[in-house]
Tab-separated table of C-alpha atoms in Angstrom:
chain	number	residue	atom	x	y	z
A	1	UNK	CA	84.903	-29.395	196.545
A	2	UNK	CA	84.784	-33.091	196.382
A	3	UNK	CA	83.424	-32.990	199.308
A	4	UNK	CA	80.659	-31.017	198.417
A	5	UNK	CA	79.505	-32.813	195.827
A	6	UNK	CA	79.465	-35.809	197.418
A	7	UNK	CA	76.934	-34.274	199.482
A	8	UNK	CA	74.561	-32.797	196.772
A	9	UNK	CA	73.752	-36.028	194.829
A	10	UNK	CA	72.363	-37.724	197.794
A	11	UNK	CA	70.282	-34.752	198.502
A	12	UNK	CA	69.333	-34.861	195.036
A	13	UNK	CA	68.288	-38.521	195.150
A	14	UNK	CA	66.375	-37.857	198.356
A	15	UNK	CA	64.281	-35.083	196.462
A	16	UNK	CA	63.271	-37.114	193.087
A	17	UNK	CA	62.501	-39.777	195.532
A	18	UNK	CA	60.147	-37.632	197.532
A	19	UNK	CA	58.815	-36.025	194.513
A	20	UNK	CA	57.997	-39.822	193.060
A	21	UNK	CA	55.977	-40.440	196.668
A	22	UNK	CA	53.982	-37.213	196.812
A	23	UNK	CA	53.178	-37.614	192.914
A	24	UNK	CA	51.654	-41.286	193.744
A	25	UNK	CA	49.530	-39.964	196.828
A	26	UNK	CA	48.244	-37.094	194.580
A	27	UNK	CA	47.254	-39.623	191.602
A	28	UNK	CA	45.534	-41.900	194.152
A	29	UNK	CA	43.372	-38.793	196.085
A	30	UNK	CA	42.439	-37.808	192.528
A	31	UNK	CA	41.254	-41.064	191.580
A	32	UNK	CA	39.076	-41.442	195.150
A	33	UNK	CA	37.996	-37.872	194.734
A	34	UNK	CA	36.247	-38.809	191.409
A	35	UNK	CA	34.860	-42.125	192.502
A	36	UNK	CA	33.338	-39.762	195.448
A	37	UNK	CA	32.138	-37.084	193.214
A	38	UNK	CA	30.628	-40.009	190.675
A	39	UNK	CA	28.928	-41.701	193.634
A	40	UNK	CA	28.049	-38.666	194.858
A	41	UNK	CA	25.893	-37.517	191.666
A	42	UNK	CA	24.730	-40.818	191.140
A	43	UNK	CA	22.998	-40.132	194.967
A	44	UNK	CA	21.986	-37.322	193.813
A	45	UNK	CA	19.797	-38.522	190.854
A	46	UNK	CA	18.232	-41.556	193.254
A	47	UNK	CA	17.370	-38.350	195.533
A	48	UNK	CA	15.556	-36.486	192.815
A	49	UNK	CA	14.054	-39.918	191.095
A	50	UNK	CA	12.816	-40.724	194.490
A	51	UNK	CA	11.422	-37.334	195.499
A	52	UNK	CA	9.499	-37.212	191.926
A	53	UNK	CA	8.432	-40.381	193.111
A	54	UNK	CA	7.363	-38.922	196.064
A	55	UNK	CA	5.613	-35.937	194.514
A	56	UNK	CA	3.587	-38.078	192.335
A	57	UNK	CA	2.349	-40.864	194.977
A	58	UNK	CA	1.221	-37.785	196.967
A	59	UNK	CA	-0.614	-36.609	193.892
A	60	UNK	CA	-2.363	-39.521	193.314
A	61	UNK	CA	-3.436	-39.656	196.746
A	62	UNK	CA	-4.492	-36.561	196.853
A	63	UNK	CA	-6.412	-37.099	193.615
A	64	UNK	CA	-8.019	-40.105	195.362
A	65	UNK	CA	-9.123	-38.826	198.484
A	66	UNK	CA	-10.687	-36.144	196.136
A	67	UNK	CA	-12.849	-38.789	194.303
A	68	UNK	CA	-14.107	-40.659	197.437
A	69	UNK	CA	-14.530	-37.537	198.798
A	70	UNK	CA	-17.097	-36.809	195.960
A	71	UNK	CA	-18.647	-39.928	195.940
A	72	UNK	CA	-19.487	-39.796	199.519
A	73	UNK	CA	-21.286	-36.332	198.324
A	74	UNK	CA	-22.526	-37.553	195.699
A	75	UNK	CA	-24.472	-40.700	197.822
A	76	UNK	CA	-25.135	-37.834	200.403
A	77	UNK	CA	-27.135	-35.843	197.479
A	78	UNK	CA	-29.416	-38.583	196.422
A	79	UNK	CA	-29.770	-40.355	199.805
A	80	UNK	CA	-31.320	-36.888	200.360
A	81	UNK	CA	-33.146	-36.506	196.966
A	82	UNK	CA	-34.869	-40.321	198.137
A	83	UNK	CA	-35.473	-38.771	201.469
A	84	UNK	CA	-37.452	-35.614	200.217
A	85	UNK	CA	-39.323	-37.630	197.226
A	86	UNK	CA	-40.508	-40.058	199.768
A	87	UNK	CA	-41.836	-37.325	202.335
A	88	UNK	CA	-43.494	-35.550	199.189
A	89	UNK	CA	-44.925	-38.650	198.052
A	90	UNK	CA	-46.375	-39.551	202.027
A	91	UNK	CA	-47.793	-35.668	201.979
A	92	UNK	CA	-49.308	-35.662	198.824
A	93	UNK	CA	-50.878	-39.364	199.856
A	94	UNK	CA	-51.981	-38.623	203.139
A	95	UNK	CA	-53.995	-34.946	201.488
A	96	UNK	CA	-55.035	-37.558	198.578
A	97	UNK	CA	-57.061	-39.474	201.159
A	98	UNK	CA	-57.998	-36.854	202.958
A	99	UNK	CA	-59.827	-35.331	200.023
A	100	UNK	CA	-61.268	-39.009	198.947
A	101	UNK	CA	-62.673	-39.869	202.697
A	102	UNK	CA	-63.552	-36.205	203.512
A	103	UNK	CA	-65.264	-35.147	200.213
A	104	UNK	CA	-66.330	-37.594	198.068
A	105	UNK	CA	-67.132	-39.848	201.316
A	106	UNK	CA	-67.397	-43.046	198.979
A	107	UNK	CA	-69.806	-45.971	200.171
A	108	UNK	CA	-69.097	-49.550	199.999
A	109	UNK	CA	-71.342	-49.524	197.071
A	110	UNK	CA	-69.537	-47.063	195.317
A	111	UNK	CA	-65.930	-48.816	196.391
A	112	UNK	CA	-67.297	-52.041	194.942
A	113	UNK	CA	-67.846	-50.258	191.768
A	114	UNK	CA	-64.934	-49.237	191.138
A	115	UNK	CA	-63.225	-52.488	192.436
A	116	UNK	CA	-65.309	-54.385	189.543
A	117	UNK	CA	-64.379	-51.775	186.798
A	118	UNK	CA	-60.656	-52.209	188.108
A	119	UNK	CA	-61.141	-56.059	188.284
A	120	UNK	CA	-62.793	-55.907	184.424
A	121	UNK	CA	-59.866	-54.046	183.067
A	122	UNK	CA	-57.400	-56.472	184.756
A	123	UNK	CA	-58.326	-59.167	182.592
A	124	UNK	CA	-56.839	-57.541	179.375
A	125	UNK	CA	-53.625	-56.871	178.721
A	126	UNK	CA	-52.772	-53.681	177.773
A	127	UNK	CA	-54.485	-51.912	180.561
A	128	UNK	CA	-52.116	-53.807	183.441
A	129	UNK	CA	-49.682	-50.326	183.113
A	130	UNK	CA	-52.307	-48.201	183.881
A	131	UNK	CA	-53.645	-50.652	186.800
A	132	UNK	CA	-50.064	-50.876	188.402
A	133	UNK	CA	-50.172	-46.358	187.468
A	134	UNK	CA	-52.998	-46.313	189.837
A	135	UNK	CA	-50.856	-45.763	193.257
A	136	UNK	CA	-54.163	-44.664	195.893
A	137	UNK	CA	-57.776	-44.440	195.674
A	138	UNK	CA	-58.323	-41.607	193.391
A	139	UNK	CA	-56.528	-42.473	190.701
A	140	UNK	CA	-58.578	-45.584	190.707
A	141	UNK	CA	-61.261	-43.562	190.261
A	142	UNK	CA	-60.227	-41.291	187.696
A	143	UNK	CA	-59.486	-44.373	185.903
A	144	UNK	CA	-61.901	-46.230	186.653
A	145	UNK	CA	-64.409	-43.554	185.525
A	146	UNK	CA	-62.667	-42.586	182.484
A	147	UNK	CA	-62.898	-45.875	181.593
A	148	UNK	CA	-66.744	-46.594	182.068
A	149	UNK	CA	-67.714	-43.075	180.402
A	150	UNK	CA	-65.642	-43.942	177.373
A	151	UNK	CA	-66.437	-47.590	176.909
A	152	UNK	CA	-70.452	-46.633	177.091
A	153	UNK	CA	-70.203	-44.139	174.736
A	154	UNK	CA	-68.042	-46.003	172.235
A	155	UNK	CA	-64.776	-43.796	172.229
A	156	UNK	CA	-61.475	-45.712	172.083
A	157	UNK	CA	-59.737	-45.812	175.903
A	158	UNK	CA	-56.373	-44.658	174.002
A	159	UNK	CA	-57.978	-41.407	172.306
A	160	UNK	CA	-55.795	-38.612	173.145
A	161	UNK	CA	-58.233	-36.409	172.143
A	162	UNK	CA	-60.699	-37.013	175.106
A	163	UNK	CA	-59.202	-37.058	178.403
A	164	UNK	CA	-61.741	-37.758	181.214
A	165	UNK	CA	-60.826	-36.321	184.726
A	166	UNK	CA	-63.164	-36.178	188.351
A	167	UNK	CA	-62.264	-33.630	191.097
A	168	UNK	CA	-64.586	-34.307	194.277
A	169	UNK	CA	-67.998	-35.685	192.743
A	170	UNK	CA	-67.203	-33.265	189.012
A	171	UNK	CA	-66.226	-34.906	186.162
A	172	UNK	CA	-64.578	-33.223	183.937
A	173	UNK	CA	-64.087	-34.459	180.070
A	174	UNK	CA	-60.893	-32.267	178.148
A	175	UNK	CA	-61.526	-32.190	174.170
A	176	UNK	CA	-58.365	-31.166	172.496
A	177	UNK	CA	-58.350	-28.021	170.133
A	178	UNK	CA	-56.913	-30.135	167.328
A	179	UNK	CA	-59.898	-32.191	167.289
A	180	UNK	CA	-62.660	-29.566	168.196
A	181	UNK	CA	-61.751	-26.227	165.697
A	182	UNK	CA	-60.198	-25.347	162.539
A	183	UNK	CA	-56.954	-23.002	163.888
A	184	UNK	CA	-58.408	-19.533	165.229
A	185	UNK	CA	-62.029	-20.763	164.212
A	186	UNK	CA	-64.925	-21.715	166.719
A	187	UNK	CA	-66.837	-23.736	164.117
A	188	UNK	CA	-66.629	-27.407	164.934
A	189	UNK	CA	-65.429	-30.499	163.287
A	190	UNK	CA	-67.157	-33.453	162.055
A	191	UNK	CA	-64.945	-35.660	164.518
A	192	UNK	CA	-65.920	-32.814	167.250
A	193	UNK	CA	-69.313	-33.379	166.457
A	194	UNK	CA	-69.496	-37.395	166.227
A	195	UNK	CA	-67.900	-36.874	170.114
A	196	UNK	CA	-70.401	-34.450	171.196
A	197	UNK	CA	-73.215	-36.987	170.125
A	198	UNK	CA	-71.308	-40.038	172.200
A	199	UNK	CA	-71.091	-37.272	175.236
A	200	UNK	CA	-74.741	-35.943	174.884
A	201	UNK	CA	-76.459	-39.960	175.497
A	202	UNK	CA	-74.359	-39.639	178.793
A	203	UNK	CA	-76.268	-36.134	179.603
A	204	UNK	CA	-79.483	-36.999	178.154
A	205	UNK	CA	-79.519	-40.268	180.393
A	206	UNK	CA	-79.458	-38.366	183.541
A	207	UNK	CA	-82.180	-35.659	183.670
A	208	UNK	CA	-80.722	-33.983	186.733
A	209	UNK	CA	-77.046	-33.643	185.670
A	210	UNK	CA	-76.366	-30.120	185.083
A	211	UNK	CA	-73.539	-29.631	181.812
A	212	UNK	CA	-71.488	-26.566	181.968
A	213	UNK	CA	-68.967	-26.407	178.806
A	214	UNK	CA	-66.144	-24.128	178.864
A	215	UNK	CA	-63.812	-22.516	176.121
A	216	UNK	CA	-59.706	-21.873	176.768
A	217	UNK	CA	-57.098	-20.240	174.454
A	218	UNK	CA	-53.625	-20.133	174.232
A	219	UNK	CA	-52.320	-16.600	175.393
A	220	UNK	CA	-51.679	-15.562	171.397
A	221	UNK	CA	-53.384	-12.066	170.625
A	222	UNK	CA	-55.983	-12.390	168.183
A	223	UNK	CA	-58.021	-9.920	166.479
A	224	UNK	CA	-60.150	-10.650	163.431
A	225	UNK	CA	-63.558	-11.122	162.019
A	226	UNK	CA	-63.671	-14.251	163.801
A	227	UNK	CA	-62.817	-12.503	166.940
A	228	UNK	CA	-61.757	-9.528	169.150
A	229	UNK	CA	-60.078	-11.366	171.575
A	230	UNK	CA	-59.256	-14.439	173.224
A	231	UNK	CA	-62.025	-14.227	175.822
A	232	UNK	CA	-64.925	-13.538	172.930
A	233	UNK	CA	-63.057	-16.855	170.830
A	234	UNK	CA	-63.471	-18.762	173.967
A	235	UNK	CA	-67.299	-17.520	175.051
A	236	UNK	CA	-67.882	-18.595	170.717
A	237	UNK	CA	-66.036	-22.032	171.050
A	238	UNK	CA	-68.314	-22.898	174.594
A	239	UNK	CA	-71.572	-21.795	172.597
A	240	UNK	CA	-70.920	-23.611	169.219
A	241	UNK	CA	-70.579	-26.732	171.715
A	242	UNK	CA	-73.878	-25.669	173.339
A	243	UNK	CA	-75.957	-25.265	170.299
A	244	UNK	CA	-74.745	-29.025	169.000
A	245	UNK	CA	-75.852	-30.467	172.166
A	246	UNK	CA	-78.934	-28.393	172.275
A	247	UNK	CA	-79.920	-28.125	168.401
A	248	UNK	CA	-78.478	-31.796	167.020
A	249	UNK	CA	-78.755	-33.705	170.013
A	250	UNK	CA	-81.961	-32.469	172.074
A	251	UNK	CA	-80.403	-31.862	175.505
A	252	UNK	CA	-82.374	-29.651	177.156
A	253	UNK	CA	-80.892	-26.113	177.102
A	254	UNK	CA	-81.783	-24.935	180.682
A	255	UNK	CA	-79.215	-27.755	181.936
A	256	UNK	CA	-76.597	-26.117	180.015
A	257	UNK	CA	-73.946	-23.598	181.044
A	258	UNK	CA	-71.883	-21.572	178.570
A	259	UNK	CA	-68.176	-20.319	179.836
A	260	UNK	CA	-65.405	-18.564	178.076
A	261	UNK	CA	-62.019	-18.539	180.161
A	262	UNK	CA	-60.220	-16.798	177.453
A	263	UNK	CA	-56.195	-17.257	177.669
A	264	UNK	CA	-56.334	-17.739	181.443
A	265	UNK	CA	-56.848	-20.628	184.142
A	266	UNK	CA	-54.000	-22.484	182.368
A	267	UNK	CA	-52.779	-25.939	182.874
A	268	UNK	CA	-49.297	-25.460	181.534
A	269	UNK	CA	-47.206	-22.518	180.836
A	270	UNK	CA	-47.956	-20.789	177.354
A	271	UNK	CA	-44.099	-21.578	176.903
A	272	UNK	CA	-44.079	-24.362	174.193
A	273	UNK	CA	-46.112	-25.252	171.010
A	274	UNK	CA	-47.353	-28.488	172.567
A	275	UNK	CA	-47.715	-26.755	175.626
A	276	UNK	CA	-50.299	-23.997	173.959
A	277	UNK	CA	-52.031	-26.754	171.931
A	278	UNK	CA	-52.564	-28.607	175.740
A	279	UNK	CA	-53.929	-25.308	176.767
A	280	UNK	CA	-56.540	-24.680	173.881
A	281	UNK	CA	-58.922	-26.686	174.906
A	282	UNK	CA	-62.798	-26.993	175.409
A	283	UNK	CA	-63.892	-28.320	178.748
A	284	UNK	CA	-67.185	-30.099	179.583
A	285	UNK	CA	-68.009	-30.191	183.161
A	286	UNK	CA	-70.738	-32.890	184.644
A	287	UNK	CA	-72.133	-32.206	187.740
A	288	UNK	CA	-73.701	-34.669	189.144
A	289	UNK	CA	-75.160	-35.398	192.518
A	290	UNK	CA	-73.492	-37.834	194.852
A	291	UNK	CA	-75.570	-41.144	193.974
A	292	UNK	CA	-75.805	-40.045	190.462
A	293	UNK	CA	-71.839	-40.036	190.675
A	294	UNK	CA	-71.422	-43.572	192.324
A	295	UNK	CA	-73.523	-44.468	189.096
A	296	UNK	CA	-71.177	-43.302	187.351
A	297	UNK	CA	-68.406	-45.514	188.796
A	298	UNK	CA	-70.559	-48.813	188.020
A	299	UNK	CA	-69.854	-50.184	184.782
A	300	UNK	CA	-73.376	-51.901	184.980
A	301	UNK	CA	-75.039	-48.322	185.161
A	302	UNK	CA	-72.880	-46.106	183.255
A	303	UNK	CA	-74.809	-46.648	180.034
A	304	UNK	CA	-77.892	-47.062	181.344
């Protein structure tokens, strides 16, 4: 029996002293297993941090070769635009001269004229816009015509009211409704009629200019004592001109033409209040022949 339990304590002993080791080890796995598992989340949040990062620099690049992409498109577009205004602008040149050289065939004389006006209205100010306006040969001559016919007869070169145009060898002079009628009315103004006299020393001067005056209206029904439609206002507005030019300022009435042209032959669409009021209009036409027209470009002979 002694025996025996001289033999259990050291067993004993050997077990608490195992137990003590295997306790230590445990303590010291647990300890590295958490300083893995912290390092291992704090990995984890520099992955995700870094793949946001990632995300977003892709973004932005994205975003970027978006907007260069547009801005190249955008340059594309107007280099384009440029492109097509310039070959509109060379077409509508090149059938500008073509009309000039082929139909109003223009002598030296007549180039000279209008080189003088041109030079005459370079010398004061407030016409150099218009001057640097005038891109090719017929717009010198529409303004260099507009600007002879209206300094003869005494009108102001700024009145709106009086616009002065030339196709070919016809000029044409646009009096504004405004100025010429009361609204719906073909009776005509004092200020219509003080015009009609400047216009009528232009006619009178030149025996063999033949005068046709025409009448527009806006594309508004109308209906009334004063008229049953726009075509009989128009034919009344042309003849009330007719009978001024005839009755108050002698111009002989077999070189006068009478036209109506109603609510049609429009130069703007009927789709605006100032666009109507452009369109009611009364139109005088001059038709002269072709010296009597290269007169008309010499501010020496104009009023004459």
């Amino acid at each position: 029996m002694k025996k025996l339990k001289l033999l259990i304590v050291p067993l004993l002993m050997a077990g608490v002293f195992t137990s003590c080791v295997s306790k230590k080890k445990y303590v010291d796995s647990q300890s590295k297993w958490k300083t893995a598992s912290e390092n291992l989340l704090e990995c984890n949040d520099d992955l995700i941090s870094a793949s946001q990062d990632i995300a977003k620099l892709k973004a932005d690049l994205a975003a970027a070769e978006m907007e260069v992409g547009n801005v190249t498109k955008y340059r594309q577009e107007q280099i384009q635009n440029l492109k097509e205004q310039i070959t509109d602008l060379q077409k509508n040149r090149d059938q500008q001269v073509m009309q000039v050289e082929g139909l109003t065939v223009l002598s030296q004389a007549a180039s000279n004229n209008v080189d003088k006006t041109l030079t005459q209205l370079g010398e004061k100010d407030r016409y150099i816009n218009l001057l640097q306006a005038a891109r090719n040969k017929v717009d010198s001559i529409n303004l260099a015509l507009a600007v002879n016919l209206k300094s003869s007869i005494g009108l102001d070169l700024d009145d709106k009211d009086v616009d002065i145009k030339v196709d070919k060898t016809v000029v044409m002079i646009n009096l504004s409704d405004a100025m010429m009628y009361n609204s719906g009315s073909f009776n005509l103004t004092p200020r219509a009629k003080e015009v009609l006299g400047k216009i009528s020393k232009i006619i009178k001067s030149r025996p063999e200019l033949e005068v046709m005056v025409e009448g527009y209206t806006d594309n508004q029904p109308i209906n009334n004592a004063v008229a049953q439609d726009n075509w009989e206002l128009s034919v009344k507005r042309s003849t009330s001109v007719i009978r001024v030019l005839q009755d108050t300022y002698g111009v002989d009435p077999n070189r006068l033409i009478a036209a109506g042209r109603g609510e049609y032959n429009t130069m703007v669409p009927n789709n605006s209040t100032a666009n109507m009021a452009m369109n009611r209009r009364t139109r005088i036409i001059l038709m002269p022949k072709l010296n009597q027209f290269y007169d008309l470009l010499n501010p020496d002979m104009v009023s004459k």
